[in-house]
Amino acid sequence: MAAEDELFIGVDGGGTKCKAVVYSEKDGILGEARSGPANPFQDFELATKSICEAAYQAVLQAGMCFRDMSNMRAGLGLAGVNIPDIMNKMQHWNSPFRSHVVTTDLNIALLGAHGGEDGAVIIAGTGSCGYAKVAEQSLLIGAHGFPHGDKGSGSWIGLKAVQHSLLVSDKLEQESALSRELKITDPIAFVKDLSGKPPRYYAKLAPAVFVAAAEHDPVAISILREAGDYLSAVARRLLTLNPPALSMIGGIADRITPWLAPDVSSAVCQAKLSPELGAILFLKSQEH
Amino acid sequence: MAAEDELFIGVDGGGTKCKAVVYSEKDGILGEARSGPANPFQDFELATKSICEAAYQAVLQAGMCFRDMSNMRAGLGLAGVNIPDIMNKMQHWNSPFRSHVVTTDLNIALLGAHGGEDGAVIIAGTGSCGYAKVAEQSLLIGAHGFPHGDKGSGSWIGLKAVQHSLLVSDKLEQESALSRELKITDPIAFVKDLSGKPPRYYAKLAPAVFVAAAEHDPVAISILREAGDYLSAVARRLLTLNPPALSMIGGIADRITPWLAPDVSSAVCQAKLSPELGAILFLKSQEH
């Protein structure tokens, strides 16, 4: 059914941002764009809005228009659709595409990282999780959400930094390069601003921890060590399935890799394709 | 101005519940009642609704009616009013009382605990904080909110329990008496249910940690030790002001006291009056 020049849309949607790609069988990537949060469990309206926005921008970038988009089929890989109700709602969404298929953000990350082959992937971005698929076996570790899960993720690292800095502001812990980096001059205003904030807000503070660790700050180092140890433990669980390859992806993947245990970091290989292209691999795998 | 038989309403409002008391100069406590969450920073509408509900139930219990309530003056001690905007909004609230005065929940806790005298108090309930007032000096430690602050509180203890139990469900930590106590049989359903929940939801899980610690579970013991050490450090900071007395109050105060350092637990004395009566002491102190 797929003509030689058929165009596809691939979407990777998470709690912080949404990425879309327009892909041609003949010419490869024609357009790419990103937009805001697209986790339909956290906010269904916002997620569908973000998906439309990123996809439409990618279509414009490809030199096409809305009408062209309505002729394209889309593969959507989204956070939150591991919850059956949300998956169902997303599948029945009246999308602006000719049709769409839905899977988890984890699945498209895995498909992309290993070019559609079996393998394992650790996602370390705003949240954290590990996923492996080998023959008929699969294993999911983490993906529990913030603040009770997502250990080792950007939001978790940011939360640890805030906790430390507030203890410093109460003179219950020693001032550090990290607390100086966070600069909480008015704790009341700071915590008022923080109240009820989503995980991505905490994740924005994670870079300060990497900066302080580079300055040999022991508090920052201990946070990143705990993150690295956790992600290493996740990796070791995934490796019990003997996946052909293991990749790390997500917003802090590159920065956290040096903090992994040596046996784990030496097992990590570069991802082949992006999750958005993984979404297109998924779409095409659903054709038959 | 206060006639010998004047009636007062005292209210203690926090993130989990609201307590109200009707107090007669002549006859003491005439009625007491409690209702739901009353933190006007978290939810102003809900807080004022909870205050009205608890006060009205206390008035009914005192054998009086709404009309009587509208003749009473009220002292309100509330979480969240340390934020100037919220204090202002609460002071201008069109209350069902003849008039009302507002202060922090910490201040009425302190006034109640020491019968209007100087002293120090540690609140260990859904949240945690320490407050001391000695002559013109005062010191506030904590009260930063969840999940970045409130260390050692019920919500913090519950969060630690959930984090451990999710790691157990991922086979990244050993099963324990605590994880068995929490019984997370379906992690996906459990975290879906937990998503976006307020701190009081986590605090409801704290009793499981005390149960597991009583069964000598090392994970539960380590959580309660960290809580006790933190609250002990808060107490030592408060004691630098040389307060005449130090009390522990709040939902987990009695259960966490055995986990305090010996020098701190021996310094803790029983609170004299409840925070609600502290709110009436505050009201009366504002008369002149």
mmCIF file of C-alpha atoms in Angstrom, chain A residues 147 159 162-163 166-167 170 187-188 190-197 202, chain B residues 15 39 41-42 79-80 82-83 126-129 140-153 155-156 159 198-200 230:
data_model
loop_
_atom_site.group_PDB
_atom_site.id
_atom_site.type_symbol
_atom_site.label_atom_id
_atom_site.label_comp_id
_atom_site.label_asym_id
_atom_site.label_seq_id
_atom_site.Cartn_x
_atom_site.Cartn_y
_atom_site.Cartn_z
ATOM 1 C CA PRO A 147 8.649 12.604 43.031
ATOM 2 C CA LEU A 159 15.065 17.943 43.548
ATOM 3 C CA VAL A 162 16.856 22.029 46.014
ATOM 4 C CA GLN A 163 16.600 19.887 49.162
ATOM 5 C CA LEU A 166 17.025 24.652 51.499
ATOM 6 C CA LEU A 167 18.856 22.832 54.304
ATOM 7 C CA ASP A 170 18.243 26.832 57.321
ATOM 8 C CA PRO A 187 13.692 30.860 50.540
ATOM 9 C CA ILE A 188 10.037 31.889 51.072
ATOM 10 C CA PHE A 190 11.694 30.380 46.163
ATOM 11 C CA VAL A 191 9.463 27.685 47.671
ATOM 12 C CA LYS A 192 6.308 29.648 46.856
ATOM 13 C CA ASP A 193 7.403 29.667 43.240
ATOM 14 C CA LEU A 194 8.266 25.949 43.380
ATOM 15 C CA SER A 195 4.969 24.840 44.903
ATOM 16 C CA GLY A 196 3.034 22.442 42.676
ATOM 17 C CA LYS A 197 5.561 22.747 39.856
ATOM 18 C CA TYR A 202 13.086 20.636 38.845
ATOM 19 C CA GLY B 15 -2.849 21.194 54.540
ATOM 20 C CA ASN B 39 -4.191 25.857 53.616
ATOM 21 C CA PHE B 41 -2.031 28.996 49.681
ATOM 22 C CA GLN B 42 -2.781 25.506 48.349
ATOM 23 C CA ALA B 79 -0.611 27.263 57.068
ATOM 24 C CA GLY B 80 0.396 29.248 53.983
ATOM 25 C CA ASN B 82 3.529 33.298 55.786
ATOM 26 C CA ILE B 83 3.219 34.354 52.145
ATOM 27 C CA THR B 126 1.929 16.113 57.215
ATOM 28 C CA GLY B 127 4.705 18.715 56.944
ATOM 29 C CA SER B 128 7.519 19.651 59.302
ATOM 30 C CA CYS B 129 9.073 22.781 60.748
ATOM 31 C CA LEU B 140 11.801 29.535 61.731
ATOM 32 C CA ILE B 141 13.352 26.365 60.348
ATOM 33 C CA GLY B 142 11.841 24.387 57.491
ATOM 34 C CA ALA B 143 8.187 24.819 56.430
ATOM 35 C CA HIS B 144 9.380 24.623 52.834
ATOM 36 C CA GLY B 145 6.705 22.275 51.504
ATOM 37 C CA PHE B 146 6.624 18.950 49.704
ATOM 38 C CA PRO B 147 8.530 17.281 48.036
ATOM 39 C CA HIS B 148 11.523 19.647 48.281
ATOM 40 C CA GLY B 149 11.216 20.289 52.030
ATOM 41 C CA ASP B 150 9.237 18.952 55.022
ATOM 42 C CA LYS B 151 11.986 16.474 55.825
ATOM 43 C CA GLY B 152 11.132 14.133 58.705
ATOM 44 C CA SER B 153 7.386 14.770 58.277
ATOM 45 C CA SER B 155 4.627 13.023 53.904
ATOM 46 C CA TRP B 156 8.414 12.717 53.706
ATOM 47 C CA LEU B 159 7.464 9.258 50.158
ATOM 48 C CA PRO B 198 -1.004 16.182 47.617
ATOM 49 C CA PRO B 199 1.391 15.577 50.521
ATOM 50 C CA ARG B 200 -1.360 14.288 52.810
ATOM 51 C CA TYR B 230 16.793 15.843 61.033
#
